[in-house]
mmCIF file of C-alpha atoms and ligand atoms in Angstrom:
data_model
loop_
_atom_site.group_PDB
_atom_site.id
_atom_site.type_symbol
_atom_site.label_atom_id
_atom_site.label_comp_id
_atom_site.label_asym_id
_atom_site.label_seq_id
_atom_site.Cartn_x
_atom_site.Cartn_y
_atom_site.Cartn_z
ATOM 1 C CA MET I 1 -47.296 11.328 54.516
ATOM 2 C CA THR I 2 -49.489 13.391 52.218
ATOM 3 C CA HIS I 3 -53.073 12.235 52.175
ATOM 4 C CA LEU I 4 -54.017 10.902 48.701
ATOM 5 C CA VAL I 5 -57.376 9.745 47.353
ATOM 6 C CA PHE I 6 -57.483 8.538 43.744
ATOM 7 C CA MET I 7 -60.609 8.385 41.569
ATOM 8 C CA TYR I 8 -60.751 5.732 38.861
ATOM 9 C CA HIS I 9 -63.565 4.711 36.502
ATOM 10 C CA GLY I 10 -63.404 1.863 33.964
ATOM 11 C CA LEU I 11 -60.259 -0.200 33.316
ATOM 12 C CA ASP I 12 -59.764 -1.468 29.761
ATOM 13 C CA PRO I 13 -58.651 -5.086 29.292
ATOM 14 C CA HIS I 14 -58.518 -4.504 25.494
ATOM 15 C CA ASP I 15 -61.482 -6.682 24.583
ATOM 16 C CA GLY I 16 -63.380 -3.910 22.806
ATOM 17 C CA ARG I 17 -65.839 -3.297 25.622
ATOM 18 C CA TYR I 18 -65.073 0.430 25.755
ATOM 19 C CA ASP I 19 -64.948 1.022 21.983
ATOM 20 C CA ALA I 20 -68.461 2.459 21.786
ATOM 21 C CA LEU I 21 -67.905 5.067 24.505
ATOM 22 C CA SER I 22 -67.819 8.759 23.646
ATOM 23 C CA ASP I 23 -64.464 10.550 23.762
ATOM 24 C CA ALA I 24 -65.538 12.270 26.981
ATOM 25 C CA GLU I 25 -66.269 8.918 28.615
ATOM 26 C CA LYS I 26 -63.072 7.372 27.289
ATOM 27 C CA SER I 27 -61.111 10.204 28.879
ATOM 28 C CA TYR I 28 -61.656 8.448 32.229
ATOM 29 C CA VAL I 29 -60.746 4.900 31.120
ATOM 30 C CA LEU I 30 -57.259 3.596 31.932
ATOM 31 C CA SER I 31 -55.758 0.378 30.628
ATOM 32 C CA ARG I 32 -55.475 -2.670 32.859
ATOM 33 C CA GLU I 33 -51.661 -2.437 32.556
ATOM 34 C CA THR I 34 -51.576 1.192 33.686
ATOM 35 C CA PHE I 35 -53.663 0.439 36.752
ATOM 36 C CA ALA I 36 -51.471 -2.571 37.601
ATOM 37 C CA ALA I 37 -48.418 -0.306 37.272
ATOM 38 C CA HIS I 38 -50.071 2.245 39.591
ATOM 39 C CA LEU I 39 -50.473 -0.464 42.227
ATOM 40 C CA ASP I 40 -46.778 -1.362 41.853
ATOM 41 C CA ALA I 41 -45.763 2.301 42.140
ATOM 42 C CA LEU I 42 -47.870 2.795 45.293
ATOM 43 C CA GLU I 43 -46.319 -0.292 46.843
ATOM 44 C CA GLN I 44 -42.806 0.852 45.956
ATOM 45 C CA ALA I 45 -43.523 4.280 47.450
ATOM 46 C CA GLY I 46 -44.482 2.545 50.701
ATOM 47 C CA ARG I 47 -48.111 3.581 50.469
ATOM 48 C CA HIS I 48 -50.648 1.331 52.096
ATOM 49 C CA CYS I 49 -54.050 1.522 50.403
ATOM 50 C CA MET I 50 -56.618 1.543 53.170
ATOM 51 C CA GLY I 51 -59.092 -1.258 53.580
ATOM 52 C CA ALA I 52 -62.760 -0.342 53.846
ATOM 53 C CA ASP I 53 -62.848 -1.396 57.509
ATOM 54 C CA GLU I 54 -59.909 0.821 58.401
ATOM 55 C CA VAL I 55 -61.524 3.746 56.602
ATOM 56 C CA TRP I 56 -64.939 3.446 58.171
ATOM 57 C CA GLY I 57 -63.377 2.876 61.580
ATOM 58 C CA LYS I 58 -61.969 6.367 61.417
ATOM 59 C CA GLU I 59 -65.192 7.889 60.066
ATOM 60 C CA ALA I 60 -63.048 9.633 57.505
ATOM 61 C CA VAL I 61 -60.306 8.524 55.213
ATOM 62 C CA GLY I 62 -56.757 7.548 55.758
ATOM 63 C CA GLU I 63 -53.537 8.177 54.044
ATOM 64 C CA THR I 64 -54.029 6.467 50.663
ATOM 65 C CA LEU I 65 -57.338 5.446 49.193
ATOM 66 C CA LEU I 66 -58.326 4.041 45.801
ATOM 67 C CA THR I 67 -61.895 4.650 44.611
ATOM 68 C CA PHE I 68 -63.855 3.624 41.513
ATOM 69 C CA ASP I 69 -66.982 5.397 40.237
ATOM 70 C CA ASP I 70 -70.072 4.190 38.329
ATOM 71 C CA GLY I 71 -69.880 0.409 38.855
ATOM 72 C CA TRP I 72 -68.313 -0.608 35.538
ATOM 73 C CA LYS I 73 -68.034 -4.340 34.765
ATOM 74 C CA SER I 74 -64.248 -3.906 34.956
ATOM 75 C CA ASP I 75 -64.584 -3.173 38.694
ATOM 76 C CA TYR I 76 -65.157 -6.888 39.096
ATOM 77 C CA ASP I 77 -63.207 -8.548 36.309
ATOM 78 C CA VAL I 78 -60.179 -6.222 36.103
ATOM 79 C CA ALA I 79 -59.724 -4.123 39.273
ATOM 80 C CA PHE I 80 -60.863 -6.663 41.858
ATOM 81 C CA PRO I 81 -58.405 -9.471 40.894
ATOM 82 C CA LEU I 82 -55.482 -7.001 40.715
ATOM 83 C CA LEU I 83 -56.346 -5.493 44.110
ATOM 84 C CA ARG I 84 -56.742 -8.928 45.650
ATOM 85 C CA ALA I 85 -53.398 -10.094 44.269
ATOM 86 C CA LYS I 86 -51.747 -7.132 46.020
ATOM 87 C CA GLY I 87 -53.749 -7.609 49.206
ATOM 88 C CA VAL I 88 -55.121 -4.061 49.079
ATOM 89 C CA SER I 89 -58.605 -2.639 49.138
ATOM 90 C CA ALA I 90 -60.587 0.064 47.325
ATOM 91 C CA ILE I 91 -64.011 1.675 47.542
ATOM 92 C CA PHE I 92 -66.432 1.123 44.645
ATOM 93 C CA PHE I 93 -69.163 3.742 44.206
ATOM 94 C CA ILE I 94 -72.195 2.204 42.547
ATOM 95 C CA THR I 95 -75.009 3.798 40.530
ATOM 96 C CA THR I 96 -77.716 1.411 41.624
ATOM 97 C CA ASP I 97 -80.017 1.590 38.555
ATOM 98 C CA TRP I 98 -77.071 0.493 36.396
ATOM 99 C CA VAL I 99 -76.290 -2.694 38.367
ATOM 100 C CA GLY I 100 -76.882 -5.784 36.207
ATOM 101 C CA THR I 101 -77.236 -3.802 32.953
ATOM 102 C CA PRO I 102 -74.799 -4.454 30.057
ATOM 103 C CA GLY I 103 -71.297 -3.184 30.856
ATOM 104 C CA TYR I 104 -71.852 -2.930 34.627
ATOM 105 C CA VAL I 105 -71.349 -5.148 37.689
ATOM 106 C CA THR I 106 -74.064 -7.472 38.976
ATOM 107 C CA TRP I 107 -75.352 -7.727 42.553
ATOM 108 C CA GLU I 108 -73.726 -11.132 42.877
ATOM 109 C CA GLN I 109 -70.344 -9.695 41.885
ATOM 110 C CA LEU I 110 -70.758 -6.792 44.311
ATOM 111 C CA ARG I 111 -71.550 -9.203 47.141
ATOM 112 C CA GLU I 112 -68.413 -11.182 46.365
ATOM 113 C CA MET I 113 -66.326 -8.004 46.344
ATOM 114 C CA ALA I 114 -67.836 -6.741 49.602
ATOM 115 C CA ASP I 115 -67.296 -10.132 51.267
ATOM 116 C CA ALA I 116 -63.632 -9.980 50.193
ATOM 117 C CA GLY I 117 -63.176 -6.656 52.030
ATOM 118 C CA MET I 118 -63.802 -4.145 49.266
ATOM 119 C CA GLY I 119 -65.694 -1.008 50.294
ATOM 120 C CA ILE I 120 -68.982 -0.179 48.598
ATOM 121 C CA GLY I 121 -70.579 3.258 48.475
ATOM 122 C CA SER I 122 -73.376 5.011 46.606
ATOM 123 C CA HIS I 123 -72.995 6.947 43.361
ATOM 124 C CA GLY I 124 -76.699 7.824 43.187
ATOM 125 C CA LYS I 125 -79.629 5.887 41.801
ATOM 126 C CA THR I 126 -79.681 7.213 38.216
ATOM 127 C CA HIS I 127 -76.408 9.234 38.022
ATOM 128 C CA ARG I 128 -78.351 12.471 37.468
ATOM 129 C CA PHE I 129 -76.244 15.401 38.659
ATOM 130 C CA LEU I 130 -77.533 16.426 42.091
ATOM 131 C CA SER I 131 -76.883 20.089 41.261
ATOM 132 C CA THR I 132 -79.743 19.930 38.714
ATOM 133 C CA LEU I 133 -82.299 18.381 41.114
ATOM 134 C CA THR I 134 -84.744 19.746 43.682
ATOM 135 C CA PRO I 135 -84.053 18.915 47.356
ATOM 136 C CA LEU I 136 -86.759 16.225 47.201
ATOM 137 C CA GLU I 137 -85.318 14.650 44.047
ATOM 138 C CA GLN I 138 -81.850 14.665 45.619
ATOM 139 C CA ARG I 139 -83.251 12.946 48.696
ATOM 140 C CA LEU I 140 -84.779 10.202 46.519
ATOM 141 C CA GLU I 141 -81.499 9.660 44.652
ATOM 142 C CA LEU I 142 -79.466 9.405 47.841
ATOM 143 C CA ALA I 143 -81.931 7.541 50.095
ATOM 144 C CA ASP I 144 -83.045 4.999 47.454
ATOM 145 C CA SER I 145 -79.544 4.090 46.322
ATOM 146 C CA ARG I 146 -78.345 3.682 49.915
ATOM 147 C CA LYS I 147 -81.362 1.552 50.834
ATOM 148 C CA VAL I 148 -81.038 -0.826 47.889
ATOM 149 C CA LEU I 149 -77.273 -1.223 48.451
ATOM 150 C CA GLU I 150 -77.848 -2.023 52.133
ATOM 151 C CA GLU I 151 -80.631 -4.486 51.338
ATOM 152 C CA LYS I 152 -78.734 -6.266 48.571
ATOM 153 C CA LEU I 153 -75.358 -6.349 50.315
ATOM 154 C CA GLY I 154 -76.419 -6.651 53.954
ATOM 155 C CA ARG I 155 -74.066 -3.983 55.246
ATOM 156 C CA GLU I 156 -74.194 -0.348 56.214
ATOM 157 C CA ILE I 157 -73.469 2.119 53.406
ATOM 158 C CA ARG I 158 -71.708 5.203 54.694
ATOM 159 C CA ALA I 159 -70.024 6.849 51.721
ATOM 160 C CA LEU I 160 -71.341 8.744 48.724
ATOM 161 C CA SER I 161 -69.519 9.905 45.632
ATOM 162 C CA LEU I 162 -71.235 12.780 43.806
ATOM 163 C CA PRO I 163 -72.261 11.905 40.205
ATOM 164 C CA GLY I 164 -70.294 14.217 37.931
ATOM 165 C CA GLY I 165 -68.764 15.684 41.089
ATOM 166 C CA ARG I 166 -71.743 18.081 41.165
ATOM 167 C CA SER I 167 -73.593 19.356 44.190
ATOM 168 C CA ASN I 168 -75.503 22.425 45.303
ATOM 169 C CA ALA I 169 -76.398 24.147 48.560
ATOM 170 C CA ASP I 170 -78.877 21.373 49.528
ATOM 171 C CA THR I 171 -76.645 18.380 48.834
ATOM 172 C CA LEU I 172 -74.569 18.094 52.009
ATOM 173 C CA ALA I 173 -77.482 18.386 54.423
ATOM 174 C CA THR I 174 -79.482 15.915 52.323
ATOM 175 C CA ALA I 175 -76.609 13.409 52.289
ATOM 176 C CA ARG I 176 -76.238 13.732 56.064
ATOM 177 C CA ASP I 177 -79.989 13.272 56.614
ATOM 178 C CA CYS I 178 -79.909 10.160 54.420
ATOM 179 C CA GLY I 179 -77.267 8.620 56.705
ATOM 180 C CA TYR I 180 -74.030 9.205 54.805
ATOM 181 C CA LYS I 181 -70.882 9.955 56.807
ATOM 182 C CA THR I 182 -68.469 10.784 53.991
ATOM 183 C CA VAL I 183 -69.013 12.555 50.667
ATOM 184 C CA PHE I 184 -66.362 12.201 47.960
ATOM 185 C CA THR I 185 -66.012 14.965 45.374
ATOM 186 C CA SER I 186 -64.245 14.804 41.992
ATOM 187 C CA SER I 187 -61.672 17.519 42.470
ATOM 188 C CA PRO I 188 -58.538 17.450 44.610
ATOM 189 C CA GLY I 189 -58.667 18.848 48.115
ATOM 190 C CA LEU I 190 -57.898 17.944 51.703
ATOM 191 C CA PRO I 191 -60.638 16.181 53.691
ATOM 192 C CA VAL I 192 -62.734 18.654 55.657
ATOM 193 C CA ALA I 193 -65.383 18.134 58.332
ATOM 194 C CA LEU I 194 -68.414 20.062 57.107
ATOM 195 C CA GLY I 195 -72.045 20.122 58.220
ATOM 196 C CA GLY I 196 -71.832 16.892 60.193
ATOM 197 C CA LEU I 197 -69.943 14.818 57.638
ATOM 198 C CA TRP I 198 -66.613 14.530 55.883
ATOM 199 C CA MET I 199 -66.046 16.019 52.427
ATOM 200 C CA VAL I 200 -63.147 14.338 50.699
ATOM 201 C CA GLY I 201 -61.457 15.546 47.509
ATOM 202 C CA ARG I 202 -60.062 13.119 44.956
ATOM 203 C CA ILE I 203 -57.465 13.098 42.216
ATOM 204 C CA ALA I 204 -59.072 12.117 38.883
ATOM 205 C CA MET I 205 -57.153 9.387 37.084
ATOM 206 C CA ARG I 206 -57.125 9.895 33.319
ATOM 207 C CA PRO I 207 -55.267 8.005 30.564
ATOM 208 C CA ASN I 208 -52.395 10.509 30.703
ATOM 209 C CA TRP I 209 -51.562 9.198 34.211
ATOM 210 C CA THR I 210 -48.996 6.748 32.906
ATOM 211 C CA ALA I 211 -46.956 4.522 35.201
ATOM 212 C CA GLU I 212 -44.108 7.028 34.889
ATOM 213 C CA LYS I 213 -46.328 9.989 35.774
ATOM 214 C CA MET I 214 -47.554 8.129 38.864
ATOM 215 C CA ARG I 215 -43.980 7.366 39.963
ATOM 216 C CA VAL I 216 -42.925 11.004 39.554
ATOM 217 C CA PHE I 217 -46.069 12.161 41.356
ATOM 218 C CA LEU I 218 -45.502 9.822 44.323
ATOM 219 C CA ASP I 219 -41.929 11.065 44.630
ATOM 220 C CA ASP I 220 -43.180 14.486 45.699
ATOM 221 C CA PRO I 221 -47.003 14.650 45.709
ATOM 222 C CA GLN I 222 -47.074 18.125 47.258
ATOM 223 C CA ARG I 223 -45.463 19.681 44.201
ATOM 224 C CA THR I 224 -48.271 18.491 41.887
ATOM 225 C CA LEU I 225 -51.023 18.908 44.473
ATOM 226 C CA ARG I 226 -50.362 22.598 45.016
ATOM 227 C CA ARG I 227 -51.016 23.184 41.303
ATOM 228 C CA MET I 228 -54.073 20.909 41.366
ATOM 229 C CA TYR I 229 -55.612 22.702 44.361
ATOM 230 C CA ALA I 230 -55.153 26.032 42.591
ATOM 231 C CA THR I 231 -56.766 24.729 39.361
ATOM 232 C CA ALA I 232 -59.666 23.203 41.303
ATOM 233 C CA LEU I 233 -60.241 26.526 43.038
ATOM 234 C CA VAL I 234 -60.319 28.427 39.744
ATOM 235 C CA LYS I 235 -62.747 25.827 38.357
ATOM 236 C CA ARG I 236 -65.059 26.222 41.347
ATOM 237 C CA LEU I 237 -64.979 30.001 41.050
ATOM 238 C CA ALA I 238 -65.702 29.817 37.303
ATOM 239 C CA GLU I 239 -68.600 27.474 37.957
ATOM 240 C CA LYS I 240 -69.969 29.817 40.602
ATOM 241 C CA THR I 241 -69.633 32.878 38.414
ATOM 242 C CA LEU I 242 -70.939 31.332 35.199
ATOM 243 C CA GLY I 243 -73.541 29.015 36.694
ATOM 244 C CA ALA I 244 -73.313 25.237 36.234
ATOM 245 C CA LYS I 245 -74.989 25.110 32.789
ATOM 246 C CA ARG I 246 -72.860 27.810 31.211
ATOM 247 C CA TYR I 247 -69.756 26.405 32.870
ATOM 248 C CA ASP I 248 -70.447 22.996 31.249
ATOM 249 C CA ALA I 249 -70.749 24.638 27.814
ATOM 250 C CA VAL I 250 -67.474 26.534 28.255
ATOM 251 C CA HIS I 251 -65.792 23.373 29.557
ATOM 252 C CA ARG I 252 -66.872 21.393 26.471
ATOM 253 C CA ILE I 253 -65.558 24.079 24.129
ATOM 254 C CA PHE I 254 -62.281 24.138 26.058
ATOM 255 C CA TRP I 255 -61.817 20.372 25.738
ATOM 256 C CA ARG I 256 -62.577 20.442 21.993
ATOM 257 C CA TRP I 257 -60.022 23.200 21.585
ATOM 258 C CA LYS I 258 -57.427 21.386 23.699
ATOM 259 C CA LYS I 259 -57.789 18.169 21.730
ATOM 260 C CA ARG I 260 -56.983 19.848 18.418
HETATM 261 ZN ZN1 ZN B 1 -70.013 8.831 37.659
#
């Protein structure tokens, strides 16, 4: 079976909590119903979403994995109950400075999720993009967030998801030195062993991933993935050629143009 790792962010239970977000932020929020339908579609396709223990046992990732970035409040009050009802697990990547602030999960909620078998990983301390930081600043982001998660949750933290999906030449070695075993990116790609750890690509879930789109995708993932890998490659090349700052500017213009 094709290896699939999905990247979610907030899930909207229609209580107005996401109303104040910018359009860019909203472009990563799915409705509660859509996520529930995704879980149904995965089950119908015979896909078992790996539990955190199974994943860490293999030091890499298995066949199907659900991940959530940032530590939104909906991780606890929307995703967690739906996952539990299905008896499946997911990994939640937490930006540690955001824990307990309005709109985000609390340490108590994270402990409850971890105790129920959910995986917890780091998404940095402040969510600053690592690509914009010096090696020392990157080390502080990655070491501090891992340390506070381990202290608060009483378990080893082995996975990191890159804020904004951004990294530079120092990031992998820094993550490895800080004790991470797996680094999750934000663009699709097969897991690769690199520099002493695993780099794992993910498929970004956006509101246009309706229940129907998920069903069609799961019917023949390879067909869509081939196109996604090609797009991700072009994006990486553009970023390399333009430099991260200029690439961001071009990307913003492109999205404004596409939305018209
Ligand atoms: Zn993030």
